[in-house]
PDB file of C-alpha atoms in Angstrom:
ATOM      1  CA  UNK A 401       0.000   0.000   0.000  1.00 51.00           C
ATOM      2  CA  UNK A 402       1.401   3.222  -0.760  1.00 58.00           C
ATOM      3  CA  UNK A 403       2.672   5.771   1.988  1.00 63.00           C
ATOM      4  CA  UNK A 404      -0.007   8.133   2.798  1.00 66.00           C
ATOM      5  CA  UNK A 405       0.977  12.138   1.499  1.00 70.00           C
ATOM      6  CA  UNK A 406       1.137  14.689   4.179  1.00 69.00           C
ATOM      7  CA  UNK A 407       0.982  17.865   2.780  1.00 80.00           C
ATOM      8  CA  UNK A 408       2.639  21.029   5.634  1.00 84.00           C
ATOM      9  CA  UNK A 409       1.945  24.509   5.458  1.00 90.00           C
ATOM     10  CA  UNK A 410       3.860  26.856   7.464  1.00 95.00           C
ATOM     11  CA  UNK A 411       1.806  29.599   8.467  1.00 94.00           C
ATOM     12  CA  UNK A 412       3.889  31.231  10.665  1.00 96.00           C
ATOM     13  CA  UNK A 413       7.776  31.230  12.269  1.00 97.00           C
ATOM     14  CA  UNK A 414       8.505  33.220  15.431  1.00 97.00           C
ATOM     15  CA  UNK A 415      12.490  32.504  15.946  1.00 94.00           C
ATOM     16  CA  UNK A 416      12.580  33.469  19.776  1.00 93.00           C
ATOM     17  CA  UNK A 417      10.080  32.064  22.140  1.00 97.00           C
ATOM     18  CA  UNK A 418      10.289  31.602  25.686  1.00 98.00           C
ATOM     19  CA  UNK A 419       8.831  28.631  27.550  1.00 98.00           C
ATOM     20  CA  UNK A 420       8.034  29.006  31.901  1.00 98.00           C
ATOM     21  CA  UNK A 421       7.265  26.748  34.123  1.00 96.00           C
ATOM     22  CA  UNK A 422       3.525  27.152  35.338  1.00 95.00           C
ATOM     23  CA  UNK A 423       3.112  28.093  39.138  1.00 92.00           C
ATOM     24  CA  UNK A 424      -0.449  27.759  40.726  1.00 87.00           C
ATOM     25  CA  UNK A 425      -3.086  29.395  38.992  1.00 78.00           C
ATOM     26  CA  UNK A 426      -3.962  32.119  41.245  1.00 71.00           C
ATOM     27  CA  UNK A 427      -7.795  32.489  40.720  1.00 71.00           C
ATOM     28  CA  UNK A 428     -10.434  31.680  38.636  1.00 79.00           C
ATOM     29  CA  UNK A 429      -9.386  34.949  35.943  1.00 82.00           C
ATOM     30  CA  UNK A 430      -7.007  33.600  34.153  1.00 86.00           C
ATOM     31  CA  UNK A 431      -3.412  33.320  34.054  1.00 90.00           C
ATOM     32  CA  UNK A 432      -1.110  36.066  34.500  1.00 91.00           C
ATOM     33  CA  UNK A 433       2.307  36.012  33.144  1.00 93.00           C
ATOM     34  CA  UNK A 434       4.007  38.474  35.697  1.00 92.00           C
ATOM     35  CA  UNK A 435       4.153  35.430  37.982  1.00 92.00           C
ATOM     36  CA  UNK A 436       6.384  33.229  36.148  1.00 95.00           C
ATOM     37  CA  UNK A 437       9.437  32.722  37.666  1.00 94.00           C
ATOM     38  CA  UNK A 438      10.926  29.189  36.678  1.00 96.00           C
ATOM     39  CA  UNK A 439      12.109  29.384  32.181  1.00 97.00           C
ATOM     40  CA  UNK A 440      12.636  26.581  31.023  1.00 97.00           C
ATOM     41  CA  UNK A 441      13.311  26.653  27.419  1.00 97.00           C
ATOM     42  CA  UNK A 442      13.912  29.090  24.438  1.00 97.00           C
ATOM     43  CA  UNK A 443      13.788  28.574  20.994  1.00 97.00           C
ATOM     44  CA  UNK A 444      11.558  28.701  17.438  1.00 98.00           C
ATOM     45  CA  UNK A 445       7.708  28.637  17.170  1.00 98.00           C
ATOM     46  CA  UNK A 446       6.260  27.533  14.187  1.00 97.00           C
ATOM     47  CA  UNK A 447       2.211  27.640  13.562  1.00 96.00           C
ATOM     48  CA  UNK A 448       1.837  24.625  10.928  1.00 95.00           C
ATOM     49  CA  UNK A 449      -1.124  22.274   9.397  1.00 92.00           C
ATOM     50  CA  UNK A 450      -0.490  19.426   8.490  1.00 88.00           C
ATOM     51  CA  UNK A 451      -3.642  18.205   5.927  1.00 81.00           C
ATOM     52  CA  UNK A 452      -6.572  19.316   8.607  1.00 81.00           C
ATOM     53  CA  UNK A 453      -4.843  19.733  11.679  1.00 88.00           C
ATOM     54  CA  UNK A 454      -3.144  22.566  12.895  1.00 92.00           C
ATOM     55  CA  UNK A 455      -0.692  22.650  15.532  1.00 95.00           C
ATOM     56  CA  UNK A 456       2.107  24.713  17.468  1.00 96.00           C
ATOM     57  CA  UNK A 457       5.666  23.358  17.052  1.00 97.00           C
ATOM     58  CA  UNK A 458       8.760  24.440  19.417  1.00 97.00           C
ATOM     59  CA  UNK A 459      11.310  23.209  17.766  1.00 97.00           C
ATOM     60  CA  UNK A 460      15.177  23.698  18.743  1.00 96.00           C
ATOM     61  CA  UNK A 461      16.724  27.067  16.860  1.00 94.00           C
ATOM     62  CA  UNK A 462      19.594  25.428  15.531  1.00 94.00           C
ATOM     63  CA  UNK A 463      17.754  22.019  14.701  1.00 94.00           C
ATOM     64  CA  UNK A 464      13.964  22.222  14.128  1.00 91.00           C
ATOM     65  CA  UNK A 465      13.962  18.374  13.720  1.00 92.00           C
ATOM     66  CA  UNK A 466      14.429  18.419  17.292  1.00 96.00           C
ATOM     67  CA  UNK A 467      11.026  19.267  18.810  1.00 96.00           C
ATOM     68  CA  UNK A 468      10.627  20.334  22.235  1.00 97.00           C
ATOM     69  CA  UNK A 469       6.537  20.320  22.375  1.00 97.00           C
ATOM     70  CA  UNK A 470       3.277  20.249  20.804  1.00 96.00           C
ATOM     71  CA  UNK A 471       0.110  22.427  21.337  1.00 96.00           C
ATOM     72  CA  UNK A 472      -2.655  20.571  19.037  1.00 94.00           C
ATOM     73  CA  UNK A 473      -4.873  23.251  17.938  1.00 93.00           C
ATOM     74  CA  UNK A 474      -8.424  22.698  18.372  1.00 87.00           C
ATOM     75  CA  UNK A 475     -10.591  25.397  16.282  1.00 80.00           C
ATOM     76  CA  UNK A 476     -14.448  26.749  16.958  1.00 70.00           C
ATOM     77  CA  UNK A 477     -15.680  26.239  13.816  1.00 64.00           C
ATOM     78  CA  UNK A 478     -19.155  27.823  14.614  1.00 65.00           C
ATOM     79  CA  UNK A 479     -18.774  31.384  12.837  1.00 60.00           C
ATOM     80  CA  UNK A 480     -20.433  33.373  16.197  1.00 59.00           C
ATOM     81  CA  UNK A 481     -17.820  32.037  18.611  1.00 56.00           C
ATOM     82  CA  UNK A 482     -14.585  33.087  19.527  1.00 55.00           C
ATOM     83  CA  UNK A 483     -12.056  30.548  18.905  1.00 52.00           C
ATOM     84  CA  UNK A 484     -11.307  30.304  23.078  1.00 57.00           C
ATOM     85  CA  UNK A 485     -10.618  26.511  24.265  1.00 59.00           C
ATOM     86  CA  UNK A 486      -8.893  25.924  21.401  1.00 82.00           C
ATOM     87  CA  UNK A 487      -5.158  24.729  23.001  1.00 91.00           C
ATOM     88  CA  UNK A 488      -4.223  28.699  22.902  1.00 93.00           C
ATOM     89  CA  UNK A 489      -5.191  30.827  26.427  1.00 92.00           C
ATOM     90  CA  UNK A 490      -4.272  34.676  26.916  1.00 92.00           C
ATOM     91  CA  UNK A 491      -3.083  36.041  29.817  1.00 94.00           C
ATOM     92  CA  UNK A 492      -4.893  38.849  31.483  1.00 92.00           C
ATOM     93  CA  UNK A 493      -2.111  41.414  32.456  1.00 93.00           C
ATOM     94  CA  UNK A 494       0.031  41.021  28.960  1.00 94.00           C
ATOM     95  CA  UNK A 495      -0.542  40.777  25.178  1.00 95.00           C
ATOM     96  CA  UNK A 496       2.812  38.670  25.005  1.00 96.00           C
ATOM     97  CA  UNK A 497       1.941  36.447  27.331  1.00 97.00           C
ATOM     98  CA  UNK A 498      -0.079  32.878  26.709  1.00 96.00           C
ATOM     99  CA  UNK A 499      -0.412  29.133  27.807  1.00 96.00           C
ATOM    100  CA  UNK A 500      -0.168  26.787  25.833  1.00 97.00           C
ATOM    101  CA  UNK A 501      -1.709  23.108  26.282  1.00 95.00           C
ATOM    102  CA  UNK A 502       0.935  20.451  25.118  1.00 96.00           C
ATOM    103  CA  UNK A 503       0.433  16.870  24.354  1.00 94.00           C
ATOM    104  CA  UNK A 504       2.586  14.031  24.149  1.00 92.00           C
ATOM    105  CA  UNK A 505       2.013  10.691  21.480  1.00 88.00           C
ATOM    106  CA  UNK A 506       0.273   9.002  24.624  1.00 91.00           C
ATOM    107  CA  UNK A 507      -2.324  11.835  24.684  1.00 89.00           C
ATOM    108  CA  UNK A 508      -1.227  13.271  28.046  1.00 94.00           C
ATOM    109  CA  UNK A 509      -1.232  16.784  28.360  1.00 94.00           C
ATOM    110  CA  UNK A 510      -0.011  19.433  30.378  1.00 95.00           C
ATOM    111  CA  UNK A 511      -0.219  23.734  30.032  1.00 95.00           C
ATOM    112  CA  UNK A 512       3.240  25.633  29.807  1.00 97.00           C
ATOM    113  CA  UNK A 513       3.450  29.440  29.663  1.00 97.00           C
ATOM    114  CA  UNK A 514       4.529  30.622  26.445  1.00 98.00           C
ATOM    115  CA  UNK A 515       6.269  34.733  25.524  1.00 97.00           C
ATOM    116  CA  UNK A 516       7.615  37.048  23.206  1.00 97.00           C
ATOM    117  CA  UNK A 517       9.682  39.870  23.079  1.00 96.00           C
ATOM    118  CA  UNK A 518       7.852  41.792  21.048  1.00 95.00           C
ATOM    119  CA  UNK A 519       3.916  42.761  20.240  1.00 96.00           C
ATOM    120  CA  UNK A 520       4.583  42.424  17.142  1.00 97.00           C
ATOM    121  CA  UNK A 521       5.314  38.647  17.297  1.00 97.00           C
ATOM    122  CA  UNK A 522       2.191  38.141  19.921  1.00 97.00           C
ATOM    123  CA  UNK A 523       0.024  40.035  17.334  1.00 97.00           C
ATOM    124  CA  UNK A 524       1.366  37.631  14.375  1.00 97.00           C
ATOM    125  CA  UNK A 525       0.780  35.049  16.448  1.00 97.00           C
ATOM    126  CA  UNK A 526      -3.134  35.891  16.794  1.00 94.00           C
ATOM    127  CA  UNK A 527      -3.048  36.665  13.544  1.00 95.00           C
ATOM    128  CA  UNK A 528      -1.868  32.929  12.620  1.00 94.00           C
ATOM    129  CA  UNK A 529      -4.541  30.854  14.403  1.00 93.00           C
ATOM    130  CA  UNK A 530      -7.104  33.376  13.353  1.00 91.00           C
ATOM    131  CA  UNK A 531      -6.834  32.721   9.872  1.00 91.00           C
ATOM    132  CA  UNK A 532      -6.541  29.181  10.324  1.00 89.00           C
ATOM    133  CA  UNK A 533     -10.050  28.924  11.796  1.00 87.00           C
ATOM    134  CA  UNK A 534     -11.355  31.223   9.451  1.00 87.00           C
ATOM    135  CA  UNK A 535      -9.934  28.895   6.516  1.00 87.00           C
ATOM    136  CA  UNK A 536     -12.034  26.025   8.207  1.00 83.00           C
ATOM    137  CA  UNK A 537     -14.565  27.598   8.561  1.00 82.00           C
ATOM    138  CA  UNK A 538     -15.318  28.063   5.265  1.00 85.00           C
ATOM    139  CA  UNK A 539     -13.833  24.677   4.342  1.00 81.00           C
ATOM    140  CA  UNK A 540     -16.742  23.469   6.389  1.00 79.00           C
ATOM    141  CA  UNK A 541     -19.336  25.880   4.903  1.00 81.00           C
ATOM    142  CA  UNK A 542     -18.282  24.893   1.014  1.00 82.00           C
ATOM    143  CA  UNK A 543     -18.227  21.319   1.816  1.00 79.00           C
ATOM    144  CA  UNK A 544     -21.921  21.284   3.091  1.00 76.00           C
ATOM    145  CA  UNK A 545     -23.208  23.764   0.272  1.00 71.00           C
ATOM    146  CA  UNK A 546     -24.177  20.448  -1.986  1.00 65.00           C
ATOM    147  CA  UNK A 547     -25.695  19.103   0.608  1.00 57.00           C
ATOM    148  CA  UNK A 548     -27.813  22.179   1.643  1.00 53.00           C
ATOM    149  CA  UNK A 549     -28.450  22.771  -1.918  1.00 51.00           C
ATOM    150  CA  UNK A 550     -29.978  18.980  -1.966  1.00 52.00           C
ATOM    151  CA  UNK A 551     -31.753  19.410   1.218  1.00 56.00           C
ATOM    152  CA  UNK A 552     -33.641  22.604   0.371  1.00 55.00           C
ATOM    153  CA  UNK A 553     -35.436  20.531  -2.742  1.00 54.00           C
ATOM    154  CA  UNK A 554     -33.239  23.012  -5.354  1.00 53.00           C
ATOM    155  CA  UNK A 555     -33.417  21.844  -8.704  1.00 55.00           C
ATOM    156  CA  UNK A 556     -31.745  22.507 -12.135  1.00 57.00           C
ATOM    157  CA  UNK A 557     -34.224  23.872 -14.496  1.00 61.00           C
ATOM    158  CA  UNK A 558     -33.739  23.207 -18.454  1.00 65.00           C
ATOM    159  CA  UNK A 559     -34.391  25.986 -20.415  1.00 65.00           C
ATOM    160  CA  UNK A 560     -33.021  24.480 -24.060  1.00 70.00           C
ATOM    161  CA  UNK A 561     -35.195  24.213 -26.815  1.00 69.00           C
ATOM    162  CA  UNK A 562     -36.766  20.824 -27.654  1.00 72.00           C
ATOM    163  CA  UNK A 563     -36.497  19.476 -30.950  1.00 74.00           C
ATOM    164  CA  UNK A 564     -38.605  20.600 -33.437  1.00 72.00           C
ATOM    165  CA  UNK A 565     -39.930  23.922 -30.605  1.00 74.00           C
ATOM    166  CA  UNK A 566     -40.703  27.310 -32.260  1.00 73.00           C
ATOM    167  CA  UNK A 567     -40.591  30.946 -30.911  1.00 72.00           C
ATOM    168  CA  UNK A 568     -42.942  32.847 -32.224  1.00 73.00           C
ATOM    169  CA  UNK A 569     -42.246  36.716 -32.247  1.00 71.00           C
ATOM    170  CA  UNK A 570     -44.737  39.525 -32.581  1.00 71.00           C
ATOM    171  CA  UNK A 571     -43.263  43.174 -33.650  1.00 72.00           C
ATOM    172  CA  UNK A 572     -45.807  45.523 -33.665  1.00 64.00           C
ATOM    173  CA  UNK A 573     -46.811  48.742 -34.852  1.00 58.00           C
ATOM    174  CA  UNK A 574     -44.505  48.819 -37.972  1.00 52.00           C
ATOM    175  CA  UNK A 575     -44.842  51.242 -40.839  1.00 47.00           C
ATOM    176  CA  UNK A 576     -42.607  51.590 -44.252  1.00 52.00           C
ATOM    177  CA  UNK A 577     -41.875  54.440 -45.700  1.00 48.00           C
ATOM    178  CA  UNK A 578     -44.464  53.949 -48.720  1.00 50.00           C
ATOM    179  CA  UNK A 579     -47.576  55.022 -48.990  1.00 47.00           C
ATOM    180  CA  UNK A 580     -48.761  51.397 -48.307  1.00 46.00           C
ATOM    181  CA  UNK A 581     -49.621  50.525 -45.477  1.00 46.00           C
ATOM    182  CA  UNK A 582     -47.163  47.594 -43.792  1.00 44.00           C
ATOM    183  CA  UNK A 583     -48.916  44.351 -42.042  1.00 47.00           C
ATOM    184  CA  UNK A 584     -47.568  45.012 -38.643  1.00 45.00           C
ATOM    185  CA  UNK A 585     -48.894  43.510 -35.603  1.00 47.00           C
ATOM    186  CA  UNK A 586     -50.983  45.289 -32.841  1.00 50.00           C
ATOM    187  CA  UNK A 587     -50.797  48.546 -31.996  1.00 51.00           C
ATOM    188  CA  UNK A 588     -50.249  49.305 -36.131  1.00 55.00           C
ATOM    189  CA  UNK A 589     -52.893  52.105 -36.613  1.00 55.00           C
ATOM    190  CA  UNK A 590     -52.213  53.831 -33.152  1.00 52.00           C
ATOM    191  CA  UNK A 591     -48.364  53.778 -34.540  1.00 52.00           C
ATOM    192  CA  UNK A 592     -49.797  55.181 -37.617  1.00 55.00           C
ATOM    193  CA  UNK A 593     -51.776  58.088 -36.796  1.00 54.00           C
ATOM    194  CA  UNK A 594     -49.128  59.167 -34.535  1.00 50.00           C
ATOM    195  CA  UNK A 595     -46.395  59.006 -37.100  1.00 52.00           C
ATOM    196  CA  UNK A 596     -49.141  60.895 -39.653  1.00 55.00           C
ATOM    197  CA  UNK A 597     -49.949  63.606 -36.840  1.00 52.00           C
ATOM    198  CA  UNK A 598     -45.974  64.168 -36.497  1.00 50.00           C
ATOM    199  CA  UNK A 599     -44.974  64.047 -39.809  1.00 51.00           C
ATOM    200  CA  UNK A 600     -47.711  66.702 -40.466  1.00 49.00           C
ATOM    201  CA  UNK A 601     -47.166  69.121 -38.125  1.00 48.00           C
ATOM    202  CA  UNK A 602     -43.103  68.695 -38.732  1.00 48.00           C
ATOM    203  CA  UNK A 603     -42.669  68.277 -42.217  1.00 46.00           C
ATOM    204  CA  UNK A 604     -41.136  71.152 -44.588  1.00 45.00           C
ATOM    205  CA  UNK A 605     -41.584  71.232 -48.542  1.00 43.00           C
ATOM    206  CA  UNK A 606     -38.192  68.920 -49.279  1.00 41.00           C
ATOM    207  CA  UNK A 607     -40.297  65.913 -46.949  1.00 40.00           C
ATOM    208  CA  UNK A 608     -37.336  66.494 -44.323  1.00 39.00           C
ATOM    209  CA  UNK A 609     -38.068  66.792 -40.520  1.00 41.00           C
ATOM    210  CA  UNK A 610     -37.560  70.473 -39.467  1.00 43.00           C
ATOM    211  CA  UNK A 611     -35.552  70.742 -37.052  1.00 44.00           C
ATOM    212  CA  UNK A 612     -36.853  71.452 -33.419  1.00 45.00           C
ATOM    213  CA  UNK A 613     -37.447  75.425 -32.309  1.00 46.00           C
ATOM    214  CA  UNK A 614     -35.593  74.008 -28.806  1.00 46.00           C
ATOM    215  CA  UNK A 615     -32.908  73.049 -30.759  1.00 43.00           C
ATOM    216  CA  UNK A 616     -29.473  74.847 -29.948  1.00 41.00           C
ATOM    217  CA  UNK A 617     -27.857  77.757 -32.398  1.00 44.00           C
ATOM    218  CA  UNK A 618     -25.064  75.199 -32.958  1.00 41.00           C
ATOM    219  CA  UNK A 619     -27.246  72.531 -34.268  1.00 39.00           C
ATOM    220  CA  UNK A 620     -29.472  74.916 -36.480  1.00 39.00           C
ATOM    221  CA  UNK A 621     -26.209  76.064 -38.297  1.00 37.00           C
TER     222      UNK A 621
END
């Protein structure tokens, strides 16, 4: 059987992260990152997906084949929720601040406090795992479109001719310039006397239409 292809995107490379030891959560708030204490490792962040799942990598700065830990990322895939609970927490006294819930090939797990130097890498960071939900969200939404299209009773509706069909087409109300009279369709004579009433009051003595008295100087010339 052939090898199954994994297909990576890298959405996102941070190159200095720093990992803390968690102390006690202090209340029922939230976390707050002026309290760590105890680093325990520094290194690269990488946001990656790996065919549907997206994850957090720390991965060693010199060697990223070397991987310290991995947050799974869990996304809220309902459009009118925030994407909380998904592996990713914020702390409440610092934008570069966050906790991160790792988890081993065994499935055990365990939340590590996770910084930056900079905003600008925290905001990036956001940024990352925002998109990705977004992205499966609407992966989501266009893979049950067929299915919503089915459920609703929406059908195709075939407008092409049959074999052998006509269209008939009615023009009416159409005159030629003789003095006969043409066999339009309805409306014929109203078109007529119309036409007779203009072309009588308009006419001149070469047959021409005169021009309008609203007309401008520039058009009479």
């Amino acid at each position: 059987m052939a090898d199954e292809v994994v297909i990576e995107r890298l959405r996102l490379k941070i190159s200095n992260a720093h990992i803390f030891k968690l102390p006690p959560k202090p209340s029922a708030t939230g976390w707050r990152g002026a309290d760590w204490r105890d680093k325990i490792w520094q290194g690269t962040l990488k946001v990656v997906e790996r065919n549907d799942q997206t994850a957090v990598l720390l991965v060693d700065a010199n060697e990223e084949r070397n991987i310290f830990a991995v947050c799974p990322i869990h996304h809220q895939l309902d459009e009118r929720a925030n994407n909380g609970g998904n592996g990713v927490d914020r702390c409440i006294d610092s934008s570069r601040y966050f906790v991160l819930r790792i988890q081993n090939a065994q499935g055990r797990h365990m939340f590590i406090g996770l910084a930056f130097n900079e905003r600008n890498d925290a905001f990036d960071f956001n940024t990352a795992l925002e998109d990705s939900r977004r992205e499966k969200v609407a992966e989501k939404k266009a893979a049950a479109a067929p299915f919503l299209v089915g459920k609703r009773g929406g059908s195709s509706v075939d407008y092409k001719m049959k074999e052998g069909e006509k269209i008939k087409v009615s023009i009416g109300g159409g005159i030629n310039g003789n003095n006969g009279g043409s066999k339009g369709g309805g409306g014929g004579a109203a078109a007529k006397r119309r036409l007779g009433k203009t072309r009588s009051s308009n006419t001149g003595s070469g047959g021409f239409l005169k021009p309008s008295s609203k007309d401008t100087p520039s058009r009479l010339a």
